[in-house]
Amino acid sequence: ILNVEQSPQSLHVQEGDSTNFTCSFPSSNFYALHWYRWETAKSPEALFVMTLNGDEKKKGRISATLNTKEGYSYLYIKGSQPEDSATYLCAFPDGANNLFFGTGTRLTVIP
Amino acid sequence: NAGVTQTPKFQVLKTGQSMTLQCAQDMNHNSMYWYRQDPGMGLRLIYYSASEGTTDKGEVPNGYNVSRLNKREFSLRLESAAPSQTSVYFCASMLATNTEAFFGQGTRLTVV
């Protein structure tokens, strides 16, 4: 069982604010790092799959960076909107294709 | 393209009853997973199957059994349900570590 930690646990921001969260994972035996967006009463949906140290991915106002040597990834949201309210999960696969999730960061964007 | 299909969506069981949650994927994925979602604890892995014919315990396997019937299907069985198993259960599948996982719609299970 691999330890995947996310912080903060929850976050409230005003509409238009930019924000970021952290995912920490074991820095040895790295295969990939996944980010998912999970809206209430729905299923998680993938945002990014990152595989290389220094990777930066972007989808609209959401972007992510990866540092495999120190074992962390940041997810950024620029100009938060109420529709960005969701729980953001990161996941770390091991060599046996087991997929471990962090506990998530619950984002609430206040209009 | 159906993706990951999970049934049932809702279920209420009495303590001691048994049931099987069904999951099927049509994306030819190798790996399949069962998770449970509990407040403040994110998704916890119950069992996973890296390929057809293999299954392995995850973080919280006690009280559950699984079957990887073929490459498409991965079922989760509760032999004797307990109130502690009240949760939302998600099935997921993934082709490889460098590709995204896809999730079923979830099963909300209540054990009374």
Short mmCIF file of C-alpha atoms in Angstrom, two decimals:
data_model
loop_
_atom_site.label_atom_id
_atom_site.label_comp_id
_atom_site.label_asym_id
_atom_site.label_seq_id
_atom_site.Cartn_x
_atom_site.Cartn_y
_atom_site.Cartn_z
CA ILE A 1 0.00 0.00 0.00
CA LEU A 2 1.55 3.28 -1.11
CA ASN A 3 1.07 6.54 0.73
CA VAL A 4 -0.40 9.28 -1.44
CA GLU A 5 -1.11 12.52 0.39
CA GLN A 6 -3.04 15.56 -0.73
CA SER A 7 -3.29 19.00 0.80
CA PRO A 8 -5.21 20.90 1.74
CA GLN A 9 -8.16 18.66 2.56
CA SER A 10 -10.63 21.39 1.64
CA LEU A 11 -10.49 24.87 0.22
CA HIS A 12 -12.96 27.71 -0.21
CA VAL A 13 -12.11 30.43 -2.72
CA GLN A 14 -13.93 33.37 -4.23
CA GLU A 15 -14.94 33.30 -7.87
CA GLY A 16 -12.06 34.65 -9.95
CA ASP A 17 -9.34 33.63 -7.48
CA SER A 18 -6.55 31.36 -8.60
CA THR A 19 -5.68 28.40 -6.42
CA ASN A 20 -3.46 25.35 -6.23
CA PHE A 21 -3.26 22.03 -4.41
CA THR A 22 -0.53 19.51 -3.73
CA CYS A 23 -0.18 15.79 -4.18
CA SER A 24 2.76 13.98 -2.55
CA PHE A 25 3.78 10.47 -3.54
CA PRO A 26 6.71 8.07 -3.13
CA SER A 27 9.65 9.33 -5.17
CA SER A 28 11.04 5.85 -5.86
CA ASN A 29 9.71 3.49 -8.56
CA PHE A 30 7.73 6.14 -10.37
CA TYR A 31 5.42 5.06 -13.18
CA ALA A 32 2.87 7.85 -13.54
CA LEU A 33 0.78 10.34 -11.62
CA HIS A 34 -2.91 10.82 -12.37
CA TRP A 35 -5.23 13.73 -11.57
CA TYR A 36 -9.01 13.28 -11.48
CA ARG A 37 -11.93 15.64 -11.02
CA TRP A 38 -14.84 14.28 -8.99
CA GLU A 39 -18.12 16.15 -8.88
CA THR A 40 -20.71 15.32 -6.25
CA ALA A 41 -22.98 12.40 -7.18
CA LYS A 42 -20.87 11.62 -10.25
CA SER A 43 -17.89 9.41 -11.00
CA PRO A 44 -14.28 10.63 -11.07
CA GLU A 45 -13.06 11.74 -14.49
CA ALA A 46 -9.45 12.04 -15.54
CA LEU A 47 -7.84 15.43 -15.97
CA PHE A 48 -4.21 14.50 -16.59
CA VAL A 49 -1.86 11.54 -16.67
CA MET A 50 1.72 12.66 -16.15
CA THR A 51 4.70 10.44 -16.73
CA LEU A 52 7.88 12.51 -17.02
CA ASN A 53 9.74 14.61 -14.48
CA GLY A 54 9.12 18.25 -15.27
CA ASP A 55 5.91 17.46 -17.16
CA GLU A 56 3.44 20.31 -17.40
CA LYS A 57 -0.08 19.66 -18.63
CA LYS A 58 -2.87 22.14 -19.31
CA LYS A 59 -6.59 21.89 -19.98
CA GLY A 60 -8.31 25.24 -20.19
CA ARG A 61 -7.81 27.05 -16.89
CA ILE A 62 -6.46 23.96 -15.14
CA SER A 63 -2.81 22.97 -15.27
CA ALA A 64 -0.52 20.56 -13.44
CA THR A 65 3.20 20.16 -12.86
CA LEU A 66 5.21 17.13 -11.82
CA ASN A 67 8.41 16.66 -9.84
CA THR A 68 9.22 12.95 -9.64
CA LYS A 69 12.56 13.41 -7.90
CA GLU A 70 11.02 15.04 -4.84
CA GLY A 71 7.67 13.26 -5.15
CA TYR A 72 5.09 15.97 -5.64
CA SER A 73 2.66 17.37 -8.17
CA TYR A 74 0.77 20.65 -8.14
CA LEU A 75 -2.64 21.28 -9.68
CA TYR A 76 -3.44 24.91 -10.50
CA ILE A 77 -6.77 26.49 -11.31
CA LYS A 78 -6.65 30.00 -12.74
CA GLY A 79 -9.65 32.30 -12.27
CA SER A 80 -11.81 29.78 -10.38
CA GLN A 81 -15.44 29.49 -11.42
CA PRO A 82 -18.35 27.96 -9.47
CA GLU A 83 -18.38 25.04 -11.92
CA ASP A 84 -14.85 24.18 -10.76
CA SER A 85 -16.29 23.16 -7.39
CA ALA A 86 -15.43 19.48 -7.02
CA THR A 87 -13.05 17.12 -5.27
CA TYR A 88 -9.70 16.80 -7.00
CA LEU A 89 -7.98 13.45 -6.59
CA CYS A 90 -4.50 12.35 -7.45
CA ALA A 91 -3.62 8.69 -7.98
CA PHE A 92 -0.32 6.83 -8.07
CA PRO A 93 0.06 3.46 -9.80
CA ASP A 94 2.62 0.91 -8.69
CA GLY A 95 4.47 -1.61 -10.85
CA ALA A 96 1.64 -4.13 -10.59
CA ASN A 97 -0.93 -1.68 -12.02
CA ASN A 98 -2.41 -1.16 -8.57
CA LEU A 99 -3.82 2.38 -8.41
CA PHE A 100 -3.70 4.23 -5.09
CA PHE A 101 -5.70 7.41 -4.56
CA GLY A 102 -5.11 10.28 -2.20
CA THR A 103 -7.95 11.49 -0.01
CA GLY A 104 -8.58 14.45 -2.29
CA THR A 105 -8.89 18.22 -2.04
CA ARG A 106 -12.46 19.44 -1.89
CA LEU A 107 -12.72 22.81 -3.66
CA THR A 108 -15.67 25.15 -3.19
CA VAL A 109 -15.81 28.27 -5.34
CA ILE A 110 -18.03 30.95 -3.85
CA PRO A 111 -19.86 33.14 -6.41
CA ASN B 1 -19.31 3.18 -26.32
CA ALA B 2 -20.53 2.12 -22.86
CA GLY B 3 -17.18 2.34 -21.03
CA VAL B 4 -17.56 0.87 -17.54
CA THR B 5 -21.01 -0.42 -16.61
CA GLN B 6 -21.72 -1.09 -12.96
CA THR B 7 -24.89 -2.56 -11.46
CA PRO B 8 -26.94 -2.03 -9.41
CA LYS B 9 -26.98 1.72 -8.76
CA PHE B 10 -28.67 1.42 -5.38
CA GLN B 11 -29.12 -1.46 -2.95
CA VAL B 12 -30.39 -1.87 0.60
CA LEU B 13 -29.39 -5.05 2.44
CA LYS B 14 -30.15 -6.43 5.83
CA THR B 15 -27.24 -7.42 8.04
CA GLY B 16 -26.11 -10.92 7.06
CA GLN B 17 -27.51 -10.88 3.54
CA SER B 18 -25.25 -11.44 0.57
CA MET B 19 -25.04 -9.73 -2.78
CA THR B 20 -22.83 -9.36 -5.83
CA LEU B 21 -21.95 -6.09 -7.51
CA GLN B 22 -21.36 -6.48 -11.22
CA CYS B 23 -18.89 -4.54 -13.34
CA ALA B 24 -18.12 -4.82 -17.03
CA GLN B 25 -15.91 -2.78 -19.35
CA ASP B 26 -15.79 -2.79 -23.13
CA MET B 27 -12.46 -1.00 -23.61
CA ASN B 28 -10.27 -4.13 -23.58
CA HIS B 29 -8.54 -2.89 -20.41
CA ASN B 30 -6.20 -5.20 -18.55
CA SER B 31 -6.66 -3.88 -15.02
CA MET B 32 -9.89 -3.58 -13.07
CA TYR B 33 -10.52 -2.27 -9.58
CA TRP B 34 -13.12 -2.06 -6.84
CA TYR B 35 -13.06 0.96 -4.53
CA ARG B 36 -15.23 2.17 -1.72
CA GLN B 37 -15.82 5.82 -0.96
CA ASP B 38 -16.14 6.83 2.65
CA PRO B 39 -16.45 10.41 3.98
CA GLY B 40 -13.07 12.02 4.49
CA MET B 41 -11.23 8.96 3.22
CA GLY B 42 -11.33 9.35 -0.54
CA LEU B 43 -11.30 6.14 -2.55
CA ARG B 44 -9.99 3.08 -0.78
CA LEU B 45 -9.00 0.05 -2.82
CA ILE B 46 -10.82 -3.15 -1.93
CA TYR B 47 -9.49 -5.55 -4.57
CA TYR B 48 -7.89 -5.26 -7.93
CA SER B 49 -7.15 -7.46 -10.91
CA ALA B 50 -4.11 -6.70 -13.03
CA SER B 51 -5.14 -9.15 -15.72
CA GLU B 52 -7.65 -11.85 -16.48
CA GLY B 53 -7.32 -14.71 -14.03
CA THR B 54 -5.53 -12.73 -11.30
CA THR B 55 -6.87 -10.88 -8.30
CA ASP B 56 -5.15 -9.21 -5.36
CA LYS B 57 -6.17 -7.61 -2.10
CA GLY B 58 -6.11 -3.87 -1.72
CA GLU B 59 -6.29 -1.76 1.43
CA VAL B 60 -9.65 -2.91 2.79
CA PRO B 61 -10.42 -6.46 1.52
CA ASN B 62 -12.01 -7.93 4.66
CA GLY B 63 -15.61 -9.00 4.14
CA TYR B 64 -15.34 -9.04 0.33
CA ASN B 65 -14.52 -11.49 -2.42
CA VAL B 66 -13.99 -10.87 -6.11
CA SER B 67 -14.06 -12.77 -9.37
CA ARG B 68 -12.40 -11.77 -12.63
CA LEU B 69 -14.71 -13.81 -14.80
CA ASN B 70 -13.03 -12.80 -18.06
CA LYS B 71 -11.25 -9.74 -19.38
CA ARG B 72 -14.47 -7.71 -19.42
CA GLU B 73 -16.05 -8.56 -16.08
CA PHE B 74 -14.99 -8.10 -12.46
CA SER B 75 -17.53 -8.77 -9.73
CA LEU B 76 -17.48 -7.93 -6.03
CA ARG B 77 -19.30 -10.15 -3.56
CA LEU B 78 -20.37 -9.42 -0.01
CA GLU B 79 -20.97 -12.80 1.62
CA SER B 80 -22.49 -11.52 4.87
CA ALA B 81 -23.18 -7.81 4.78
CA ALA B 82 -22.41 -5.67 7.82
CA PRO B 83 -23.41 -2.05 8.57
CA SER B 84 -19.72 -1.08 8.26
CA GLN B 85 -20.01 -1.94 4.57
CA THR B 86 -22.49 0.86 3.98
CA SER B 87 -20.70 2.94 1.39
CA VAL B 88 -20.58 3.97 -2.25
CA TYR B 89 -18.72 1.45 -4.36
CA PHE B 90 -16.94 2.24 -7.62
CA CYS B 91 -15.60 -0.08 -10.22
CA ALA B 92 -12.81 1.18 -12.47
CA SER B 93 -10.66 -0.09 -15.31
CA MET B 94 -7.36 0.98 -16.80
CA LEU B 95 -5.32 -0.16 -19.77
CA ALA B 96 -1.87 0.70 -18.37
CA THR B 97 -0.27 2.91 -15.72
CA ASN B 98 0.34 5.70 -18.22
CA THR B 99 -3.30 5.88 -19.30
CA GLU B 100 -6.32 7.14 -17.42
CA ALA B 101 -8.69 5.01 -15.39
CA PHE B 102 -12.39 4.98 -16.22
CA PHE B 103 -15.05 4.63 -13.57
CA GLY B 104 -18.50 3.11 -13.37
CA GLN B 105 -21.46 5.12 -12.12
CA GLY B 106 -21.15 3.84 -8.56
CA THR B 107 -23.35 1.68 -6.33
CA ARG B 108 -24.82 3.22 -3.20
CA LEU B 109 -25.13 0.36 -0.72
CA THR B 110 -26.87 0.64 2.62
CA VAL B 111 -26.72 -2.19 5.14
CA VAL B 112 -29.31 -1.96 7.89
#
